[in-house]
CSV table of C-alpha atoms in Angstrom, one decimal:
chain,number,residue,atom,x,y,z
A,1,UNK,CA,79.7,-55.7,43.7
A,2,UNK,CA,79.1,-52.5,41.3
A,3,UNK,CA,75.7,-52.1,40.1
A,4,UNK,CA,76.0,-52.5,36.1
A,5,UNK,CA,73.6,-49.4,36.2
A,6,UNK,CA,76.1,-47.1,37.8
A,7,UNK,CA,78.0,-46.2,34.6
A,8,UNK,CA,75.1,-44.9,32.7
A,9,UNK,CA,74.1,-43.0,35.8
A,10,UNK,CA,77.4,-41.5,36.0
A,11,UNK,CA,76.9,-40.1,32.6
A,12,UNK,CA,73.8,-38.3,33.4
A,13,UNK,CA,75.3,-37.0,36.4
A,14,UNK,CA,77.9,-35.4,34.3
A,15,UNK,CA,75.4,-33.7,32.4
A,16,UNK,CA,73.4,-32.6,35.2
A,17,UNK,CA,76.3,-31.2,37.4
A,18,UNK,CA,78.7,-29.5,34.6
A,19,UNK,CA,80.1,-26.3,36.0
A,20,UNK,CA,80.1,-27.5,39.6
A,21,UNK,CA,82.4,-27.0,42.2
A,22,UNK,CA,85.3,-28.5,40.4
A,23,UNK,CA,85.6,-25.4,38.4
A,24,UNK,CA,87.6,-23.9,41.1
A,25,UNK,CA,91.2,-23.0,40.1
A,26,UNK,CA,92.8,-23.8,43.5
A,27,UNK,CA,91.1,-27.0,43.6
A,28,UNK,CA,92.4,-28.2,40.0
A,29,UNK,CA,95.7,-27.3,41.0
A,30,UNK,CA,95.5,-29.7,43.9
A,31,UNK,CA,93.9,-32.3,41.8
A,32,UNK,CA,96.8,-32.1,39.6
A,33,UNK,CA,99.7,-32.5,42.1
A,34,UNK,CA,100.6,-35.8,44.0
A,35,UNK,CA,100.0,-36.6,47.3
A,36,UNK,CA,102.2,-35.3,49.8
A,37,UNK,CA,103.7,-36.6,53.0
A,38,UNK,CA,102.8,-34.3,56.1
A,39,UNK,CA,104.8,-34.3,59.3
A,40,UNK,CA,106.0,-37.8,58.2
A,41,UNK,CA,102.7,-39.4,57.6
A,42,UNK,CA,101.4,-40.5,54.1
A,43,UNK,CA,97.9,-40.5,53.1
A,44,UNK,CA,96.7,-44.2,52.6
A,45,UNK,CA,94.2,-43.2,49.9
A,46,UNK,CA,94.3,-40.9,47.0
A,47,UNK,CA,90.9,-40.0,47.2
A,48,UNK,CA,88.3,-39.5,50.0
A,49,UNK,CA,84.5,-39.2,50.0
A,50,UNK,CA,82.6,-37.8,53.2
A,51,UNK,CA,79.2,-38.0,54.1
A,52,UNK,CA,78.1,-34.8,55.6
A,53,UNK,CA,75.6,-34.9,58.3
A,54,UNK,CA,76.7,-36.6,61.5
A,55,UNK,CA,80.2,-37.2,59.9
A,56,UNK,CA,81.8,-33.8,59.3
A,57,UNK,CA,78.8,-31.3,60.6
A,58,UNK,CA,77.3,-31.6,63.8
A,59,UNK,CA,73.8,-31.7,62.6
A,60,UNK,CA,72.3,-34.8,64.1
A,61,UNK,CA,70.3,-33.0,66.7
A,62,UNK,CA,69.2,-30.5,64.0
A,63,UNK,CA,68.0,-33.0,61.7
A,64,UNK,CA,66.2,-35.1,64.3
A,65,UNK,CA,64.6,-31.9,66.1
A,66,UNK,CA,63.3,-30.7,62.7
A,67,UNK,CA,62.1,-34.4,61.5
A,68,UNK,CA,60.3,-34.7,64.9
A,69,UNK,CA,58.6,-31.2,64.4
A,70,UNK,CA,57.5,-31.7,60.8
A,71,UNK,CA,56.4,-35.3,61.0
A,72,UNK,CA,54.4,-34.6,64.1
A,73,UNK,CA,52.7,-31.6,62.9
A,74,UNK,CA,51.5,-33.6,59.9
A,75,UNK,CA,49.5,-35.9,62.4
A,76,UNK,CA,52.2,-38.7,62.8
A,77,UNK,CA,53.5,-39.6,66.1
A,78,UNK,CA,57.0,-40.5,66.1
A,79,UNK,CA,59.8,-40.2,68.8
A,80,UNK,CA,63.4,-39.7,68.5
A,81,UNK,CA,64.1,-43.4,69.5
A,82,UNK,CA,61.9,-44.5,66.1
A,83,UNK,CA,63.8,-41.8,63.9
A,84,UNK,CA,67.1,-43.3,64.9
A,85,UNK,CA,66.2,-46.8,63.6
A,86,UNK,CA,65.2,-45.5,60.1
A,87,UNK,CA,67.7,-42.6,59.8
A,88,UNK,CA,70.1,-42.6,56.9
A,89,UNK,CA,68.0,-42.6,53.6
A,90,UNK,CA,66.5,-39.4,52.2
A,91,UNK,CA,63.3,-38.4,54.4
A,92,UNK,CA,60.9,-39.8,51.8
A,93,UNK,CA,62.3,-43.1,52.0
A,94,UNK,CA,62.5,-42.9,55.8
A,95,UNK,CA,58.7,-42.1,55.8
A,96,UNK,CA,57.9,-45.0,53.6
A,97,UNK,CA,59.9,-47.5,55.8
A,98,UNK,CA,59.1,-46.2,59.0
A,99,UNK,CA,55.2,-45.3,58.5
A,100,UNK,CA,54.4,-47.1,55.3
A,101,UNK,CA,53.7,-43.6,53.6
A,102,UNK,CA,53.6,-43.3,49.8
A,103,UNK,CA,55.7,-41.0,47.6
A,104,UNK,CA,52.5,-38.9,47.2
A,105,UNK,CA,52.0,-38.9,51.1
A,106,UNK,CA,55.4,-38.0,52.2
A,107,UNK,CA,56.2,-35.2,49.3
A,108,UNK,CA,54.2,-32.4,51.5
A,109,UNK,CA,55.9,-33.5,54.7
A,110,UNK,CA,59.4,-33.6,52.9
A,111,UNK,CA,58.9,-30.0,51.4
A,112,UNK,CA,57.7,-28.5,54.6
A,113,UNK,CA,60.9,-30.3,56.4
A,114,UNK,CA,63.3,-28.5,53.8
A,115,UNK,CA,61.8,-25.3,54.5
A,116,UNK,CA,61.7,-25.5,58.1
A,117,UNK,CA,65.1,-26.9,58.1
A,118,UNK,CA,66.6,-24.2,55.8
A,119,UNK,CA,64.9,-21.3,57.8
A,120,UNK,CA,65.4,-22.3,61.2
A,121,UNK,CA,67.7,-25.2,61.9
A,122,UNK,CA,70.7,-24.9,59.3
A,123,UNK,CA,72.0,-21.7,60.6
A,124,UNK,CA,72.7,-23.4,63.7
A,125,UNK,CA,75.2,-26.0,62.1
A,126,UNK,CA,78.7,-26.2,63.4
A,127,UNK,CA,81.5,-28.7,62.6
A,128,UNK,CA,82.0,-31.6,64.5
A,129,UNK,CA,85.2,-31.8,66.9
A,130,UNK,CA,88.3,-32.6,64.7
A,131,UNK,CA,86.8,-31.8,61.7
A,132,UNK,CA,88.6,-28.8,60.4
A,133,UNK,CA,91.9,-30.2,61.4
A,134,UNK,CA,91.1,-33.3,59.5
A,135,UNK,CA,90.1,-31.6,56.3
A,136,UNK,CA,93.2,-29.3,56.7
A,137,UNK,CA,95.4,-32.1,57.0
A,138,UNK,CA,94.2,-34.0,53.9
A,139,UNK,CA,94.3,-30.8,51.8
A,140,UNK,CA,97.8,-29.9,52.8
A,141,UNK,CA,98.5,-33.6,51.8
A,142,UNK,CA,97.0,-32.7,48.4
A,143,UNK,CA,94.3,-35.3,48.9
A,144,UNK,CA,91.2,-34.4,46.7
A,145,UNK,CA,87.9,-34.6,48.7
A,146,UNK,CA,84.3,-34.9,47.7
A,147,UNK,CA,81.0,-34.9,49.6
A,148,UNK,CA,78.2,-37.4,48.9
A,149,UNK,CA,75.1,-36.8,51.1
A,150,UNK,CA,71.5,-38.2,51.2
A,151,UNK,CA,70.2,-34.6,51.5
A,152,UNK,CA,69.4,-32.6,48.6
A,153,UNK,CA,72.2,-31.0,46.9
A,154,UNK,CA,71.5,-27.5,47.0
A,155,UNK,CA,71.0,-28.1,51.0
A,156,UNK,CA,74.3,-29.8,51.1
A,157,UNK,CA,76.1,-26.9,49.1
A,158,UNK,CA,74.6,-24.2,51.5
A,159,UNK,CA,75.7,-26.3,54.6
A,160,UNK,CA,79.1,-26.3,53.3
A,161,UNK,CA,79.2,-22.7,52.5
A,162,UNK,CA,78.0,-22.0,55.8
A,163,UNK,CA,81.0,-24.0,57.5
A,164,UNK,CA,83.2,-22.1,55.0
A,165,UNK,CA,84.4,-25.2,53.5
A,166,UNK,CA,83.6,-24.7,49.9
A,167,UNK,CA,87.5,-24.6,49.0
A,168,UNK,CA,88.0,-27.8,50.7
A,169,UNK,CA,85.8,-30.0,48.3
A,170,UNK,CA,85.9,-30.7,44.6
A,171,UNK,CA,82.3,-31.5,44.4
A,172,UNK,CA,79.0,-32.2,46.4
A,173,UNK,CA,76.7,-34.7,45.5
A,174,UNK,CA,73.2,-34.7,47.0
A,175,UNK,CA,70.1,-37.3,46.9
A,176,UNK,CA,68.6,-35.5,44.2
A,177,UNK,CA,71.8,-35.4,41.7
A,178,UNK,CA,71.6,-39.1,41.2
A,179,UNK,CA,68.3,-41.1,40.5
A,180,UNK,CA,69.6,-43.5,43.3
A,181,UNK,CA,70.9,-42.1,46.5
A,182,UNK,CA,73.1,-43.9,48.6
A,183,UNK,CA,73.7,-46.9,49.1
A,184,UNK,CA,73.7,-47.2,45.3
A,185,UNK,CA,77.4,-46.7,43.9
A,186,UNK,CA,76.5,-44.2,41.4
A,187,UNK,CA,76.8,-41.1,43.5
A,188,UNK,CA,80.4,-42.0,44.8
A,189,UNK,CA,81.5,-43.4,41.5
A,190,UNK,CA,80.7,-39.9,40.1
A,191,UNK,CA,82.4,-38.2,42.7
A,192,UNK,CA,85.4,-40.5,42.3
A,193,UNK,CA,85.6,-39.4,38.5
A,194,UNK,CA,85.6,-35.6,39.4
A,195,UNK,CA,88.5,-36.3,41.7
A,196,UNK,CA,90.2,-38.5,38.8
A,197,UNK,CA,90.3,-41.2,41.2
A,198,UNK,CA,90.0,-45.1,41.3
A,199,UNK,CA,87.8,-47.3,43.5
A,200,UNK,CA,91.1,-49.2,44.6
A,201,UNK,CA,92.7,-46.2,46.2
A,202,UNK,CA,89.5,-44.6,47.6
A,203,UNK,CA,87.9,-44.4,50.7
A,204,UNK,CA,84.3,-43.6,52.1
A,205,UNK,CA,84.0,-42.1,55.5
A,206,UNK,CA,80.4,-41.9,57.0
A,207,UNK,CA,78.1,-42.7,60.1
A,208,UNK,CA,75.2,-45.0,58.8
A,209,UNK,CA,74.6,-48.2,56.7
A,210,UNK,CA,73.7,-46.2,53.7
A,211,UNK,CA,77.3,-44.9,53.7
A,212,UNK,CA,78.8,-48.1,54.5
A,213,UNK,CA,76.7,-50.0,51.7
A,214,UNK,CA,77.5,-47.2,49.0
A,215,UNK,CA,81.4,-47.5,49.8
A,216,UNK,CA,81.3,-51.2,49.7
A,217,UNK,CA,78.8,-51.4,46.5
A,218,UNK,CA,81.3,-48.9,44.8
A,219,UNK,CA,84.2,-51.2,45.5
A,220,UNK,CA,86.0,-48.8,47.4
A,221,UNK,CA,89.1,-49.8,48.8
A,222,UNK,CA,88.4,-48.4,52.4
A,223,UNK,CA,85.0,-47.8,54.3
A,224,UNK,CA,85.5,-46.1,57.5
A,225,UNK,CA,82.3,-45.9,59.9
A,226,UNK,CA,82.1,-43.4,62.6
A,227,UNK,CA,80.4,-45.2,65.7
A,228,UNK,CA,77.6,-43.2,67.2
A,229,UNK,CA,74.2,-43.5,65.5
A,230,UNK,CA,75.2,-47.2,64.5
A,231,UNK,CA,77.4,-49.2,66.6
A,232,UNK,CA,80.6,-51.0,65.2
A,233,UNK,CA,79.2,-54.3,64.7
A,234,UNK,CA,76.4,-52.9,62.9
A,235,UNK,CA,78.5,-50.8,60.5
A,236,UNK,CA,80.6,-53.7,59.9
A,237,UNK,CA,77.7,-55.7,58.8
A,238,UNK,CA,76.9,-53.3,56.3
A,239,UNK,CA,80.5,-52.9,54.7
A,240,UNK,CA,82.7,-50.9,57.1
A,241,UNK,CA,86.5,-52.0,56.7
A,242,UNK,CA,87.4,-49.8,59.8
A,243,UNK,CA,85.7,-47.9,62.3
A,244,UNK,CA,86.5,-44.8,64.7
A,245,UNK,CA,84.7,-43.3,67.6
A,246,UNK,CA,85.5,-39.7,66.3
A,247,UNK,CA,87.1,-37.8,63.6
A,248,UNK,CA,90.6,-37.9,65.3
A,249,UNK,CA,90.4,-41.5,65.0
A,250,UNK,CA,89.3,-41.4,61.4
A,251,UNK,CA,92.3,-39.0,60.8
A,252,UNK,CA,94.7,-41.9,62.2
A,253,UNK,CA,92.9,-44.4,59.7
A,254,UNK,CA,93.6,-42.0,56.8
A,255,UNK,CA,97.4,-41.5,57.3
A,256,UNK,CA,100.0,-44.0,57.6
A,257,UNK,CA,102.6,-43.1,60.6
């Protein structure tokens, strides 16, 4: 069910993100036209919202490595197995859920993580197999795309720029763009507003329960979970309507044959 606060948050988001990626002329032309049938296949949805890390970008080992290094350096003994149980929300929320740290205690760890990730880990980012062909197919079919990530907006934008995907997306929404990140529906609904779409013809694609919950809470017609960090049963429990093992499988779910 949609959160009643989502509409008010969308208005605040509009004020904060004026002049964002949607200003690109080529992307506005794509928004203006109807979806296209490509190679005999018609898109099943008129708007697609993607998560970024672990969904399109092969960042899971980078994120986990940087988190482990940073958290342990601050005196908290954690391992990858523990991190994987809590990954999905922004790091300060993870630190609270995992270690019981307050926002004040988590802040220096988070800031250290952001600096380290941008300087050392982010330059190693690569697309996941199938990401570029999937994005190309959707853009060729004139389907407008957005990213909603639980990393900071500036980090999301830098990642997209590094992968040379800026022209593929109308907007990038980060955890700090909205007062409530995924699984709250507001970031998805704002992205959908920029795409000139409706929940009834939109799909969310992600790999964690935060993504599944956000799509469900926003009332999206489809919520596709990529099995990996979480298994199929777990993703469906949190709202997935379909699951896929990789992005080739996602592409099959996004197009009618």
